[in-house]
PDB file of C-alpha atoms and ligand atoms in Angstrom:
ATOM      1  CA  UNK A   1      24.605 248.865  24.974  1.00 63.00           C
ATOM      2  CA  UNK A   2      23.652 247.270  21.722  1.00 74.00           C
ATOM      3  CA  UNK A   3      24.895 243.643  21.088  1.00 79.00           C
ATOM      4  CA  UNK A   4      26.987 244.435  18.112  1.00 80.00           C
ATOM      5  CA  UNK A   5      28.997 247.194  20.012  1.00 82.00           C
ATOM      6  CA  UNK A   6      29.512 244.705  22.798  1.00 86.00           C
ATOM      7  CA  UNK A   7      30.655 242.088  20.515  1.00 86.00           C
ATOM      8  CA  UNK A   8      33.051 244.482  18.769  1.00 86.00           C
ATOM      9  CA  UNK A   9      34.442 245.534  22.220  1.00 88.00           C
ATOM     10  CA  UNK A  10      35.117 241.960  23.165  1.00 88.00           C
ATOM     11  CA  UNK A  11      37.039 241.527  19.920  1.00 87.00           C
ATOM     12  CA  UNK A  12      39.044 244.588  20.397  1.00 88.00           C
ATOM     13  CA  UNK A  13      39.765 243.712  24.068  1.00 89.00           C
ATOM     14  CA  UNK A  14      41.149 240.408  23.009  1.00 88.00           C
ATOM     15  CA  UNK A  15      43.383 242.127  20.393  1.00 86.00           C
ATOM     16  CA  UNK A  16      44.515 244.728  22.823  1.00 87.00           C
ATOM     17  CA  UNK A  17      45.646 241.986  25.237  1.00 88.00           C
ATOM     18  CA  UNK A  18      47.958 240.476  22.729  1.00 87.00           C
ATOM     19  CA  UNK A  19      49.495 243.693  21.285  1.00 86.00           C
ATOM     20  CA  UNK A  20      49.889 247.236  22.153  1.00 88.00           C
ATOM     21  CA  UNK A  21      47.230 249.579  20.644  1.00 87.00           C
ATOM     22  CA  UNK A  22      46.923 253.336  20.843  1.00 90.00           C
ATOM     23  CA  UNK A  23      43.566 254.771  22.014  1.00 88.00           C
ATOM     24  CA  UNK A  24      43.047 255.839  18.521  1.00 90.00           C
ATOM     25  CA  UNK A  25      43.506 252.428  17.037  1.00 89.00           C
ATOM     26  CA  UNK A  26      41.161 250.924  19.646  1.00 87.00           C
ATOM     27  CA  UNK A  27      38.531 253.503  18.898  1.00 88.00           C
ATOM     28  CA  UNK A  28      38.567 253.106  15.107  1.00 90.00           C
ATOM     29  CA  UNK A  29      38.783 249.331  15.484  1.00 87.00           C
ATOM     30  CA  UNK A  30      35.747 249.245  17.627  1.00 85.00           C
ATOM     31  CA  UNK A  31      33.888 251.475  15.137  1.00 86.00           C
ATOM     32  CA  UNK A  32      34.870 249.466  12.209  1.00 86.00           C
ATOM     33  CA  UNK A  33      33.949 246.143  13.869  1.00 83.00           C
ATOM     34  CA  UNK A  34      30.687 247.399  15.272  1.00 82.00           C
ATOM     35  CA  UNK A  35      29.739 248.616  11.759  1.00 82.00           C
ATOM     36  CA  UNK A  36      30.692 245.348  10.219  1.00 80.00           C
ATOM     37  CA  UNK A  37      28.810 243.271  12.860  1.00 73.00           C
ATOM     38  CA  UNK A  38      25.829 245.544  12.517  1.00 76.00           C
ATOM     39  CA  UNK A  39      25.739 245.075   8.779  1.00 75.00           C
ATOM     40  CA  UNK A  40      25.838 241.319   9.166  1.00 70.00           C
ATOM     41  CA  UNK A  41      23.159 241.343  11.922  1.00 67.00           C
ATOM     42  CA  UNK A  42      20.892 243.703   9.926  1.00 68.00           C
ATOM     43  CA  UNK A  43      21.722 242.251   6.451  1.00 65.00           C
ATOM     44  CA  UNK A  44      19.255 239.909   4.833  1.00 55.00           C
ATOM     45  CA  UNK A  45      21.946 237.312   4.377  1.00 53.00           C
ATOM     46  CA  UNK A  46      20.346 233.918   5.010  1.00 49.00           C
ATOM     47  CA  UNK A  47      22.188 231.853   7.336  1.00 53.00           C
ATOM     48  CA  UNK A  48      23.613 228.701   6.026  1.00 53.00           C
ATOM     49  CA  UNK A  49      21.436 225.699   6.699  1.00 53.00           C
ATOM     50  CA  UNK A  50      18.373 227.506   5.255  1.00 54.00           C
ATOM     51  CA  UNK A  51      16.797 225.520   2.418  1.00 55.00           C
ATOM     52  CA  UNK A  52      17.811 226.638  -0.956  1.00 56.00           C
ATOM     53  CA  UNK A  53      14.703 227.683  -2.769  1.00 71.00           C
ATOM     54  CA  UNK A  54      16.475 228.547  -6.033  1.00 86.00           C
ATOM     55  CA  UNK A  55      17.003 226.039  -8.706  1.00 90.00           C
ATOM     56  CA  UNK A  56      20.323 226.917 -10.139  1.00 92.00           C
ATOM     57  CA  UNK A  57      19.155 225.849 -13.633  1.00 90.00           C
ATOM     58  CA  UNK A  58      16.358 228.477 -13.405  1.00 93.00           C
ATOM     59  CA  UNK A  59      18.297 231.143 -11.581  1.00 95.00           C
ATOM     60  CA  UNK A  60      19.518 232.935 -14.658  1.00 95.00           C
ATOM     61  CA  UNK A  61      16.500 234.765 -16.208  1.00 95.00           C
ATOM     62  CA  UNK A  62      15.971 237.372 -18.869  1.00 96.00           C
ATOM     63  CA  UNK A  63      16.190 240.445 -16.650  1.00 95.00           C
ATOM     64  CA  UNK A  64      17.596 238.966 -13.496  1.00 96.00           C
ATOM     65  CA  UNK A  65      19.930 236.418 -12.021  1.00 96.00           C
ATOM     66  CA  UNK A  66      18.961 234.981  -8.663  1.00 95.00           C
ATOM     67  CA  UNK A  67      21.576 234.280  -6.010  1.00 95.00           C
ATOM     68  CA  UNK A  68      21.261 230.508  -5.250  1.00 93.00           C
ATOM     69  CA  UNK A  69      22.493 231.116  -1.662  1.00 91.00           C
ATOM     70  CA  UNK A  70      19.932 233.634  -0.571  1.00 92.00           C
ATOM     71  CA  UNK A  71      17.432 233.915  -3.457  1.00 91.00           C
ATOM     72  CA  UNK A  72      17.780 237.616  -4.053  1.00 93.00           C
ATOM     73  CA  UNK A  73      17.733 238.807  -7.581  1.00 94.00           C
ATOM     74  CA  UNK A  74      20.314 240.917  -9.330  1.00 95.00           C
ATOM     75  CA  UNK A  75      21.288 242.051 -12.779  1.00 95.00           C
ATOM     76  CA  UNK A  76      24.826 241.063 -11.989  1.00 95.00           C
ATOM     77  CA  UNK A  77      25.820 238.640  -9.331  1.00 95.00           C
ATOM     78  CA  UNK A  78      28.902 240.444  -7.924  1.00 96.00           C
ATOM     79  CA  UNK A  79      32.067 239.168  -6.303  1.00 96.00           C
ATOM     80  CA  UNK A  80      31.117 241.420  -3.410  1.00 97.00           C
ATOM     81  CA  UNK A  81      27.696 239.817  -2.865  1.00 97.00           C
ATOM     82  CA  UNK A  82      29.030 236.273  -3.168  1.00 97.00           C
ATOM     83  CA  UNK A  83      31.625 237.314  -0.469  1.00 97.00           C
ATOM     84  CA  UNK A  84      28.694 237.861   1.873  1.00 97.00           C
ATOM     85  CA  UNK A  85      28.147 234.128   1.637  1.00 95.00           C
ATOM     86  CA  UNK A  86      31.790 233.440   2.057  1.00 96.00           C
ATOM     87  CA  UNK A  87      32.228 232.304  -1.628  1.00 96.00           C
ATOM     88  CA  UNK A  88      34.247 233.403  -4.564  1.00 96.00           C
ATOM     89  CA  UNK A  89      32.542 233.312  -7.991  1.00 96.00           C
ATOM     90  CA  UNK A  90      34.520 230.203  -8.696  1.00 96.00           C
ATOM     91  CA  UNK A  91      33.330 228.481  -5.611  1.00 96.00           C
ATOM     92  CA  UNK A  92      29.807 229.698  -6.225  1.00 96.00           C
ATOM     93  CA  UNK A  93      29.813 228.136  -9.705  1.00 96.00           C
ATOM     94  CA  UNK A  94      31.138 224.953  -8.386  1.00 95.00           C
ATOM     95  CA  UNK A  95      28.693 224.701  -5.617  1.00 94.00           C
ATOM     96  CA  UNK A  96      25.585 225.183  -7.744  1.00 93.00           C
ATOM     97  CA  UNK A  97      26.945 223.213 -10.750  1.00 94.00           C
ATOM     98  CA  UNK A  98      27.473 226.015 -13.207  1.00 95.00           C
ATOM     99  CA  UNK A  99      30.034 225.896 -15.918  1.00 94.00           C
ATOM    100  CA  UNK A 100      33.390 227.461 -14.941  1.00 94.00           C
ATOM    101  CA  UNK A 101      33.196 230.229 -17.593  1.00 91.00           C
ATOM    102  CA  UNK A 102      29.557 231.049 -17.037  1.00 91.00           C
ATOM    103  CA  UNK A 103      29.149 234.821 -16.603  1.00 92.00           C
ATOM    104  CA  UNK A 104      27.080 235.568 -13.499  1.00 95.00           C
ATOM    105  CA  UNK A 105      24.821 238.166 -15.185  1.00 96.00           C
ATOM    106  CA  UNK A 106      21.206 238.112 -16.416  1.00 97.00           C
ATOM    107  CA  UNK A 107      20.447 236.881 -19.998  1.00 96.00           C
ATOM    108  CA  UNK A 108      19.822 240.259 -21.495  1.00 96.00           C
ATOM    109  CA  UNK A 109      23.158 241.383 -20.203  1.00 94.00           C
ATOM    110  CA  UNK A 110      24.921 238.336 -21.422  1.00 92.00           C
ATOM    111  CA  UNK A 111      23.530 239.001 -24.881  1.00 94.00           C
ATOM    112  CA  UNK A 112      24.646 242.622 -24.763  1.00 93.00           C
ATOM    113  CA  UNK A 113      28.064 241.569 -23.714  1.00 90.00           C
ATOM    114  CA  UNK A 114      28.350 239.153 -26.493  1.00 90.00           C
ATOM    115  CA  UNK A 115      27.178 241.727 -28.980  1.00 92.00           C
ATOM    116  CA  UNK A 116      29.761 244.210 -27.663  1.00 91.00           C
ATOM    117  CA  UNK A 117      32.442 241.530 -27.899  1.00 89.00           C
ATOM    118  CA  UNK A 118      31.506 240.923 -31.582  1.00 91.00           C
ATOM    119  CA  UNK A 119      31.463 244.497 -32.312  1.00 90.00           C
ATOM    120  CA  UNK A 120      34.878 244.774 -30.814  1.00 88.00           C
ATOM    121  CA  UNK A 121      36.114 241.846 -32.845  1.00 88.00           C
ATOM    122  CA  UNK A 122      34.742 243.366 -36.039  1.00 85.00           C
ATOM    123  CA  UNK A 123      36.436 246.666 -35.098  1.00 83.00           C
ATOM    124  CA  UNK A 124      39.784 244.893 -34.509  1.00 83.00           C
ATOM    125  CA  UNK A 125      39.386 243.151 -38.018  1.00 79.00           C
ATOM    126  CA  UNK A 126      38.761 246.466 -39.534  1.00 76.00           C
ATOM    127  CA  UNK A 127      41.696 248.177 -38.027  1.00 73.00           C
ATOM    128  CA  UNK A 128      44.122 245.290 -38.782  1.00 70.00           C
ATOM    129  CA  UNK A 129      42.847 245.357 -42.391  1.00 64.00           C
ATOM    130  CA  UNK A 130      43.508 248.994 -42.653  1.00 62.00           C
ATOM    131  CA  UNK A 131      47.093 248.532 -41.640  1.00 58.00           C
ATOM    132  CA  UNK A 132      47.800 246.183 -44.416  1.00 57.00           C
TER     133      UNK A 132
HETATM  134 ZN1   ZN B 230      23.086 235.867  -2.061  1.00 76.70          ZN
END
């Protein structure tokens, strides 16, 4: 049996000993846990304690943003990815010394967003002007 399945079984066994579970519940729980453990085991998440190779100040580039925790590059550093490091975006910013409001996206996307915001503001101004 593969390790992750074994691990999942152990967890479910522990659960089943503290509460009554139907066979269906047990089966689906084993499957879910096994998939989860497998994802962690096979994922390229760097274990904590590994040296951080990414300089947070250089992590945000024109076309990519590097994850300071694992060094992978993204266009947008998602909440979901940060969760794989056990961090929220807020905790991530704090840990690597970013400003609280810093968007975790690459520079080109940041610019695009800013441009869109401006366009939206212009649009709002226009519509309010019309109303008058
Ligand atoms: Zn990462």
